[in-house]
mmCIF file of C-alpha atoms in Angstrom:
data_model
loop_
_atom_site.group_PDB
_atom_site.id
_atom_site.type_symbol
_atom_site.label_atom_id
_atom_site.label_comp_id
_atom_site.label_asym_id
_atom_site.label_seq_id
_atom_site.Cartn_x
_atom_site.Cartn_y
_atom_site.Cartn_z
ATOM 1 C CA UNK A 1 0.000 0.000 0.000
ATOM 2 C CA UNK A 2 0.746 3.602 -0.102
ATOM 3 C CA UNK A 3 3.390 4.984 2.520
ATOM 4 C CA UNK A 4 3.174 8.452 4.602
ATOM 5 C CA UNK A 5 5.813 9.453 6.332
ATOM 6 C CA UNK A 6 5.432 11.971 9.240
ATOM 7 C CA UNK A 7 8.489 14.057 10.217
ATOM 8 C CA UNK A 8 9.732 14.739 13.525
ATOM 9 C CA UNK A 9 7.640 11.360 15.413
ATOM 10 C CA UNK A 10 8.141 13.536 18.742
ATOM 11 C CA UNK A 11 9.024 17.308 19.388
ATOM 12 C CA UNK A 12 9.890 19.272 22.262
ATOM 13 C CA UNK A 13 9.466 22.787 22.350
ATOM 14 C CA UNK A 14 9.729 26.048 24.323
ATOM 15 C CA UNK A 15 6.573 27.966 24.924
ATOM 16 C CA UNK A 16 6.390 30.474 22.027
ATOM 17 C CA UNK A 17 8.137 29.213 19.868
ATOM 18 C CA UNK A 18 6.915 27.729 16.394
ATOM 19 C CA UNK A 19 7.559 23.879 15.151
ATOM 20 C CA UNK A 20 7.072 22.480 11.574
ATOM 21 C CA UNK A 21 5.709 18.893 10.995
ATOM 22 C CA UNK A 22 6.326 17.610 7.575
ATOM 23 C CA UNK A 23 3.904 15.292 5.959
ATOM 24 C CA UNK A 24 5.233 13.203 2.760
ATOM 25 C CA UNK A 25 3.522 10.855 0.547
ATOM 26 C CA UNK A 26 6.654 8.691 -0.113
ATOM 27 C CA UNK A 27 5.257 6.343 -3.226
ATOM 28 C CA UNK A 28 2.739 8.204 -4.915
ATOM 29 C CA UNK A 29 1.444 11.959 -5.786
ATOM 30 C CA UNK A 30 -1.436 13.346 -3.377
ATOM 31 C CA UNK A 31 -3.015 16.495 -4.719
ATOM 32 C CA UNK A 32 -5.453 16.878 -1.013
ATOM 33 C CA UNK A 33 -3.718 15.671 2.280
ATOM 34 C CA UNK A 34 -5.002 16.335 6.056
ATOM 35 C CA UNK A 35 -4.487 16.894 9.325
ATOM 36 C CA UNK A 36 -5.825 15.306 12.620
ATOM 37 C CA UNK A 37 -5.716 16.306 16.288
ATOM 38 C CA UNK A 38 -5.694 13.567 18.512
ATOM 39 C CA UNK A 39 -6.537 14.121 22.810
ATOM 40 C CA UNK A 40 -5.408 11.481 25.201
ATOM 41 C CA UNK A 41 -7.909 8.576 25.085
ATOM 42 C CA UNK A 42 -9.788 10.247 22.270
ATOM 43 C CA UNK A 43 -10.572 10.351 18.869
ATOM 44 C CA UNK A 44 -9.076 11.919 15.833
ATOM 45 C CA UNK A 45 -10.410 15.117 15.196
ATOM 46 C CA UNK A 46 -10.131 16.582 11.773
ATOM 47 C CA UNK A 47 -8.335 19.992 11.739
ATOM 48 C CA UNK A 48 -7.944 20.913 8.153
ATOM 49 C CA UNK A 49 -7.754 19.779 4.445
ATOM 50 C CA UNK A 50 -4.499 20.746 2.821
ATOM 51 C CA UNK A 51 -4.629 20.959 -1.006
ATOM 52 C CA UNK A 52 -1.486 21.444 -2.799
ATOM 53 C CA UNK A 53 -1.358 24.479 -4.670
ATOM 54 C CA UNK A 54 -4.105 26.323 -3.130
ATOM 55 C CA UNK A 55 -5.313 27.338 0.396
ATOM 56 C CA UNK A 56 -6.053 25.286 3.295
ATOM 57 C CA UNK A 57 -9.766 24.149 4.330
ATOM 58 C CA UNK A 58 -10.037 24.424 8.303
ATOM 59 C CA UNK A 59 -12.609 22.746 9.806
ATOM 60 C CA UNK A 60 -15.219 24.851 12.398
ATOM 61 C CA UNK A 61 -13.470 25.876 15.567
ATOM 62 C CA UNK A 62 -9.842 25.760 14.163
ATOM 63 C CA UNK A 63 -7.754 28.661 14.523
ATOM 64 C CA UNK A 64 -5.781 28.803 10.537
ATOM 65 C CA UNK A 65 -3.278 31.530 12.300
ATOM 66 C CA UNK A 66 -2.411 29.408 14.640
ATOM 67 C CA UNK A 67 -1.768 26.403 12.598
ATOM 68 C CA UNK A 68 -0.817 27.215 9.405
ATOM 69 C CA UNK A 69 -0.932 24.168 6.488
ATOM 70 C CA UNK A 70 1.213 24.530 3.443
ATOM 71 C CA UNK A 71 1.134 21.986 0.302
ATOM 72 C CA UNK A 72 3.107 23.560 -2.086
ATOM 73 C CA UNK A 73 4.405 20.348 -3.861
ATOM 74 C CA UNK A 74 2.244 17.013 -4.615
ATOM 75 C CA UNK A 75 4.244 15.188 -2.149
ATOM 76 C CA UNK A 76 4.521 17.558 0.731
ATOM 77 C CA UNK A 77 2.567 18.966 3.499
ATOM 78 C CA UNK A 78 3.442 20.576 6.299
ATOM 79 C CA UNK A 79 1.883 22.403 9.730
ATOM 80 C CA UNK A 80 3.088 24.800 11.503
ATOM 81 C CA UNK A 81 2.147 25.717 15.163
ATOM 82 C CA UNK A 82 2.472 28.894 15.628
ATOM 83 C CA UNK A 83 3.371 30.640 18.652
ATOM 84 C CA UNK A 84 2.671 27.259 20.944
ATOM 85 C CA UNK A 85 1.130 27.037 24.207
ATOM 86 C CA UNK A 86 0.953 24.248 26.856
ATOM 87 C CA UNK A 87 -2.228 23.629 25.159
ATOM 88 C CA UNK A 88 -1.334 22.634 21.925
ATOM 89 C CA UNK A 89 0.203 19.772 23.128
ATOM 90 C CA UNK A 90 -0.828 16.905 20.951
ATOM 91 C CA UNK A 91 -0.526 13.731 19.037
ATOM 92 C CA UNK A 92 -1.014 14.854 15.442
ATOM 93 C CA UNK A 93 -1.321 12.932 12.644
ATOM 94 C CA UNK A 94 -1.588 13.502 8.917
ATOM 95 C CA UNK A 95 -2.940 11.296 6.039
ATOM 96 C CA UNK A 96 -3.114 11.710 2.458
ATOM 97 C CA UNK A 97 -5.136 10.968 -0.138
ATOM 98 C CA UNK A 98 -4.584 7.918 -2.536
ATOM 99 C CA UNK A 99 -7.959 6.973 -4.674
ATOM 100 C CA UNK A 100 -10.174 5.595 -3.042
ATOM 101 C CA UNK A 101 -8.849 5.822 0.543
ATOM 102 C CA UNK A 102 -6.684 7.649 2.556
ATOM 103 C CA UNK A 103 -2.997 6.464 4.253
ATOM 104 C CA UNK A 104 -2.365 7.894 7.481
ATOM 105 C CA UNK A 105 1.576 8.643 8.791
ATOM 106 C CA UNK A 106 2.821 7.160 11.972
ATOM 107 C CA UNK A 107 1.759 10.515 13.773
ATOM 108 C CA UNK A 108 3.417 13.208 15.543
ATOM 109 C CA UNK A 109 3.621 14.030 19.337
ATOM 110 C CA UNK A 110 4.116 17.654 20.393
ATOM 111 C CA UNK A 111 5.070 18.865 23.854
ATOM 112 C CA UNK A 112 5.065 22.104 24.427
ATOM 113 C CA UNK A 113 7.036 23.470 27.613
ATOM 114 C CA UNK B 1 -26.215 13.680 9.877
ATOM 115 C CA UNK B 2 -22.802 11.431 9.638
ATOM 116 C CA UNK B 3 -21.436 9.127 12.063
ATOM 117 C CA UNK B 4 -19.965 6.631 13.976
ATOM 118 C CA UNK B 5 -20.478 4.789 16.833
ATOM 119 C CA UNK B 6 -18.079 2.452 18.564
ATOM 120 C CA UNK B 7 -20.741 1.248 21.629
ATOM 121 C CA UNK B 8 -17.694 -0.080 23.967
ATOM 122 C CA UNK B 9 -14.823 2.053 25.487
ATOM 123 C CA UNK B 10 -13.098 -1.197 26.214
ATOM 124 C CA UNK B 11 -13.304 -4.328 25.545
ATOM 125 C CA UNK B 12 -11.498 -7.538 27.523
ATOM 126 C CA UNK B 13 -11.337 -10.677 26.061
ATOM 127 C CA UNK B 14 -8.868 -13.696 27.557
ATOM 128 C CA UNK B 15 -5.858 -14.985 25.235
ATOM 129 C CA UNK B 16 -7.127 -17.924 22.826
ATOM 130 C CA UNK B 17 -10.655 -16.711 22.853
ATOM 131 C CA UNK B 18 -12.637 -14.772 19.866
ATOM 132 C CA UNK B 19 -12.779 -11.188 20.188
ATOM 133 C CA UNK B 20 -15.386 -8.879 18.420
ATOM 134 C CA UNK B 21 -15.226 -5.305 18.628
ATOM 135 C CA UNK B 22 -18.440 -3.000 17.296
ATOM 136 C CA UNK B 23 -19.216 -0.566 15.160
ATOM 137 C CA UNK B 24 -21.882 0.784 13.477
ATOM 138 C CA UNK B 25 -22.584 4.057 10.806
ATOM 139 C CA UNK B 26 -24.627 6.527 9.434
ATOM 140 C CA UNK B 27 -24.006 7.852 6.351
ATOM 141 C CA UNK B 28 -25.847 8.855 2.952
ATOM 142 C CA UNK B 29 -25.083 7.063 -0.029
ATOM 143 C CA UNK B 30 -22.720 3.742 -0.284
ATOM 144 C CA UNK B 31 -20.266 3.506 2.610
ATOM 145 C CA UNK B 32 -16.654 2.587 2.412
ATOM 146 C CA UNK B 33 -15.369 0.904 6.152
ATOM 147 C CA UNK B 34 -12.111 0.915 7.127
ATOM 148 C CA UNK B 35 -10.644 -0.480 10.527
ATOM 149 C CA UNK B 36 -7.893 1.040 12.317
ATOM 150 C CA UNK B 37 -5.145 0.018 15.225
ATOM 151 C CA UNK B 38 -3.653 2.256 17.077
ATOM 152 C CA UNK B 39 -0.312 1.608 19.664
ATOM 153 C CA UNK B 40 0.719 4.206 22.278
ATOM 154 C CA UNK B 41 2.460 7.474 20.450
ATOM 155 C CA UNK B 42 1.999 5.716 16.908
ATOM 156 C CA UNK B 43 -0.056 6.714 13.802
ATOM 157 C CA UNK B 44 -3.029 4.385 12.657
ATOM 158 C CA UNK B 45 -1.765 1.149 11.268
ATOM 159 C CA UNK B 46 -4.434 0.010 8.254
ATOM 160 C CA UNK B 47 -5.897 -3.187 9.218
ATOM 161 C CA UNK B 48 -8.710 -3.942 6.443
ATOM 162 C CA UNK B 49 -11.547 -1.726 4.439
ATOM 163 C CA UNK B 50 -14.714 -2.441 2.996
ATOM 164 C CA UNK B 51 -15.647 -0.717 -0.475
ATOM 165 C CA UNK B 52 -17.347 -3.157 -2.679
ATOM 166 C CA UNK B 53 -18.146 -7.020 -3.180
ATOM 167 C CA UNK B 54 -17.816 -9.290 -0.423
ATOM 168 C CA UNK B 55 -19.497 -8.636 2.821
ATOM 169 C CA UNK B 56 -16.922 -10.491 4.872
ATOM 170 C CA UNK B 57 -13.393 -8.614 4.658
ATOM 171 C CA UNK B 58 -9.972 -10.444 5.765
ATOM 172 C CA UNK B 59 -7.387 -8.575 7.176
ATOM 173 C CA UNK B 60 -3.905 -7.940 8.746
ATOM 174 C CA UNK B 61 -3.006 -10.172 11.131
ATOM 175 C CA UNK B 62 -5.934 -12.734 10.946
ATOM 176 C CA UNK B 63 -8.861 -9.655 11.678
ATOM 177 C CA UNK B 64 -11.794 -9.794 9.538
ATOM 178 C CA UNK B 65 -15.126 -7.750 9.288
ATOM 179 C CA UNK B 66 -18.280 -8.444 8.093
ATOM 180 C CA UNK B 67 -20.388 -5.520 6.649
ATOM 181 C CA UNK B 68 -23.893 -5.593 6.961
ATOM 182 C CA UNK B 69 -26.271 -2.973 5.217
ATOM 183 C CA UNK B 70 -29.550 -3.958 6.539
ATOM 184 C CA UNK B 71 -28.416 -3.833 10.597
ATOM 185 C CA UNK B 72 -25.477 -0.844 9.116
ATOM 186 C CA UNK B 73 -22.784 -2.632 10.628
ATOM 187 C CA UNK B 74 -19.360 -3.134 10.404
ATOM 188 C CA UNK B 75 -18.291 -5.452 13.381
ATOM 189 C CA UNK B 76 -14.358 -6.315 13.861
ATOM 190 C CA UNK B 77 -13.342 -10.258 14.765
ATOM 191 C CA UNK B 78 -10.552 -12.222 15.635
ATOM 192 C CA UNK B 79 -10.901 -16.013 16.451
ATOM 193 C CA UNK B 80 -8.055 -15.924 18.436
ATOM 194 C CA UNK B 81 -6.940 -13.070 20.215
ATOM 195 C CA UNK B 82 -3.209 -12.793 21.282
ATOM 196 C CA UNK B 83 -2.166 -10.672 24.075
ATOM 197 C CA UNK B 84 -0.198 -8.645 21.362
ATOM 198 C CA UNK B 85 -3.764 -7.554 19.848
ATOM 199 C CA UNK B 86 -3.634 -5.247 22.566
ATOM 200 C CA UNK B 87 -4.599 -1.669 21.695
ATOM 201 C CA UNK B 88 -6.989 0.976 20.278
ATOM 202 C CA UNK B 89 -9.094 0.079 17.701
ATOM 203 C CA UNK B 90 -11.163 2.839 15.167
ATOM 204 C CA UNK B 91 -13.602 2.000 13.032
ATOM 205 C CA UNK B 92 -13.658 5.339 9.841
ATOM 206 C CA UNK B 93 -16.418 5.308 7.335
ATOM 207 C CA UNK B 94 -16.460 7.832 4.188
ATOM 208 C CA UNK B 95 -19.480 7.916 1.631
ATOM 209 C CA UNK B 96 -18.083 6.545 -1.883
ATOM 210 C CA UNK B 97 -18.908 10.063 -3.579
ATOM 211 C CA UNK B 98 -18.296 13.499 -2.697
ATOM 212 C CA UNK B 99 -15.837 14.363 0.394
ATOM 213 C CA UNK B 100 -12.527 12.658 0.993
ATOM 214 C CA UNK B 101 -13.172 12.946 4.722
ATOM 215 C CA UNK B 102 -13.221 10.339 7.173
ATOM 216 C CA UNK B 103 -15.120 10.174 9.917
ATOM 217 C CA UNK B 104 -13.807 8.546 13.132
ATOM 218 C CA UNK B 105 -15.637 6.620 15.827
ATOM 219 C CA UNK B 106 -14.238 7.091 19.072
ATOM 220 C CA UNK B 107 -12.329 4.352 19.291
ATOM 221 C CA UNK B 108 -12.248 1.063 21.512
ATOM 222 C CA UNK B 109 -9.174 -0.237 23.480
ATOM 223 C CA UNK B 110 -8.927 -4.015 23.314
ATOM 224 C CA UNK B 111 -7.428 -5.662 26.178
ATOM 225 C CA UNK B 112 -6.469 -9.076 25.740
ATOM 226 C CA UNK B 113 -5.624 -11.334 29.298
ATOM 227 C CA UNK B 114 -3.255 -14.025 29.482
#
């Protein structure tokens, strides 16, 4: 099957400060890609749907300033937390599209300090 | 509206014996079913999808799933759970047309007892 590769798999960061999580569809071209939020012990929620070439589509409730999507080549996605709080602190995980379905990366786990 | 519904936060089954984990959907239009695992601080590993023809679905490492339209159902099995089976389980449905999204039940952790 198709493989998504999530880059860093854990980051630590300083209150503040910004971190970049790369999202790359390693065997194939994926023109829409997205990104989940996950709690501890809950689901994924969507956040956005990154489409390369064009402007993100946030879902209701997500703040685009804060976490800013880019897709600017078929294989790449990446999301930015800007300015990040205690709060952001997350497991975040991206997937991209692949007709019919969609293959998810191995996730990303953000600590903010 | 869209949605899915995993009934059981947990579920405990004993080494050796058959496991089943729930899930049932909402959608308009055909459904495509897909069934997750999930280990601590790791992405979603694929296990096996339903899109078209068969009703029962084989998957990775000996899971299967049998869709059922009429009761709009999309149960997970195992005949013989290992302790390794051990972890959080999602069930995702997306209609065949229109949106790529997924939608997410909120998952079920599988415990499985020596």
């Amino acid at each position: 099957g198709a493989v998504v590769s999530q880059h860093p798999s854990w980051v630590i960061c300083k209150s503040g400060t910004s971190v970049k999580i790369e999202c790359r569809s390693l065997d194939f071209q994926a023109t829409t890609m997205f990104w989940y939020r996950q709690f501890p012990k809950q689901s994924l929620m969507l956040m956005a749907t990154s489409n390369e070439g064009s402007k993100a589509t946030y879902e209701q409730g997500v703040e685009k300033d804060k976490f800013l999507i880019n897709h600017a080549s078929l294989t790449l996605s990446t999301l930015t937390v800007t300015s990040a709080h205690p709060e952001d602190s997350s497991f975040y995980i991206c997937s991209a599209w692949d007709s019919p379905e969609a293959f998810f990366g191995q996730g990303t786990r953000l600590t903010v300090v | 509206a869209q949605s899915v519904a995993q009934p059981e936060d947990q579920v405990n089954v004993a080494e050796g014996n058959p496991l089943t984990v729930k899930c049932t959907y909402s959608v308009s239009g055909n459904p495509y079913l897909f069934w997750y695992v999930q280990y601590p601080n790791r992405g979603l590993q694929f296990l096996l999808k339903y899109i078209t023809g068969d009703n029962l679905v084989k998957g990775s490492y000996g899971f299967e799933a049998e869709f059922n339209k009429s009761q709009t159902s999309f149960h997970l099995k195992k005949p013989s759970a290992l302790v390794s089976d051990s972890a959080l389980y999602f069930c995702a449905v997306k209609t065949a047309s229109g949106t790529y999204k997924y939608i997410f039940g909120t998952g079920t952790r599988l415990k499985v007892l020596a």
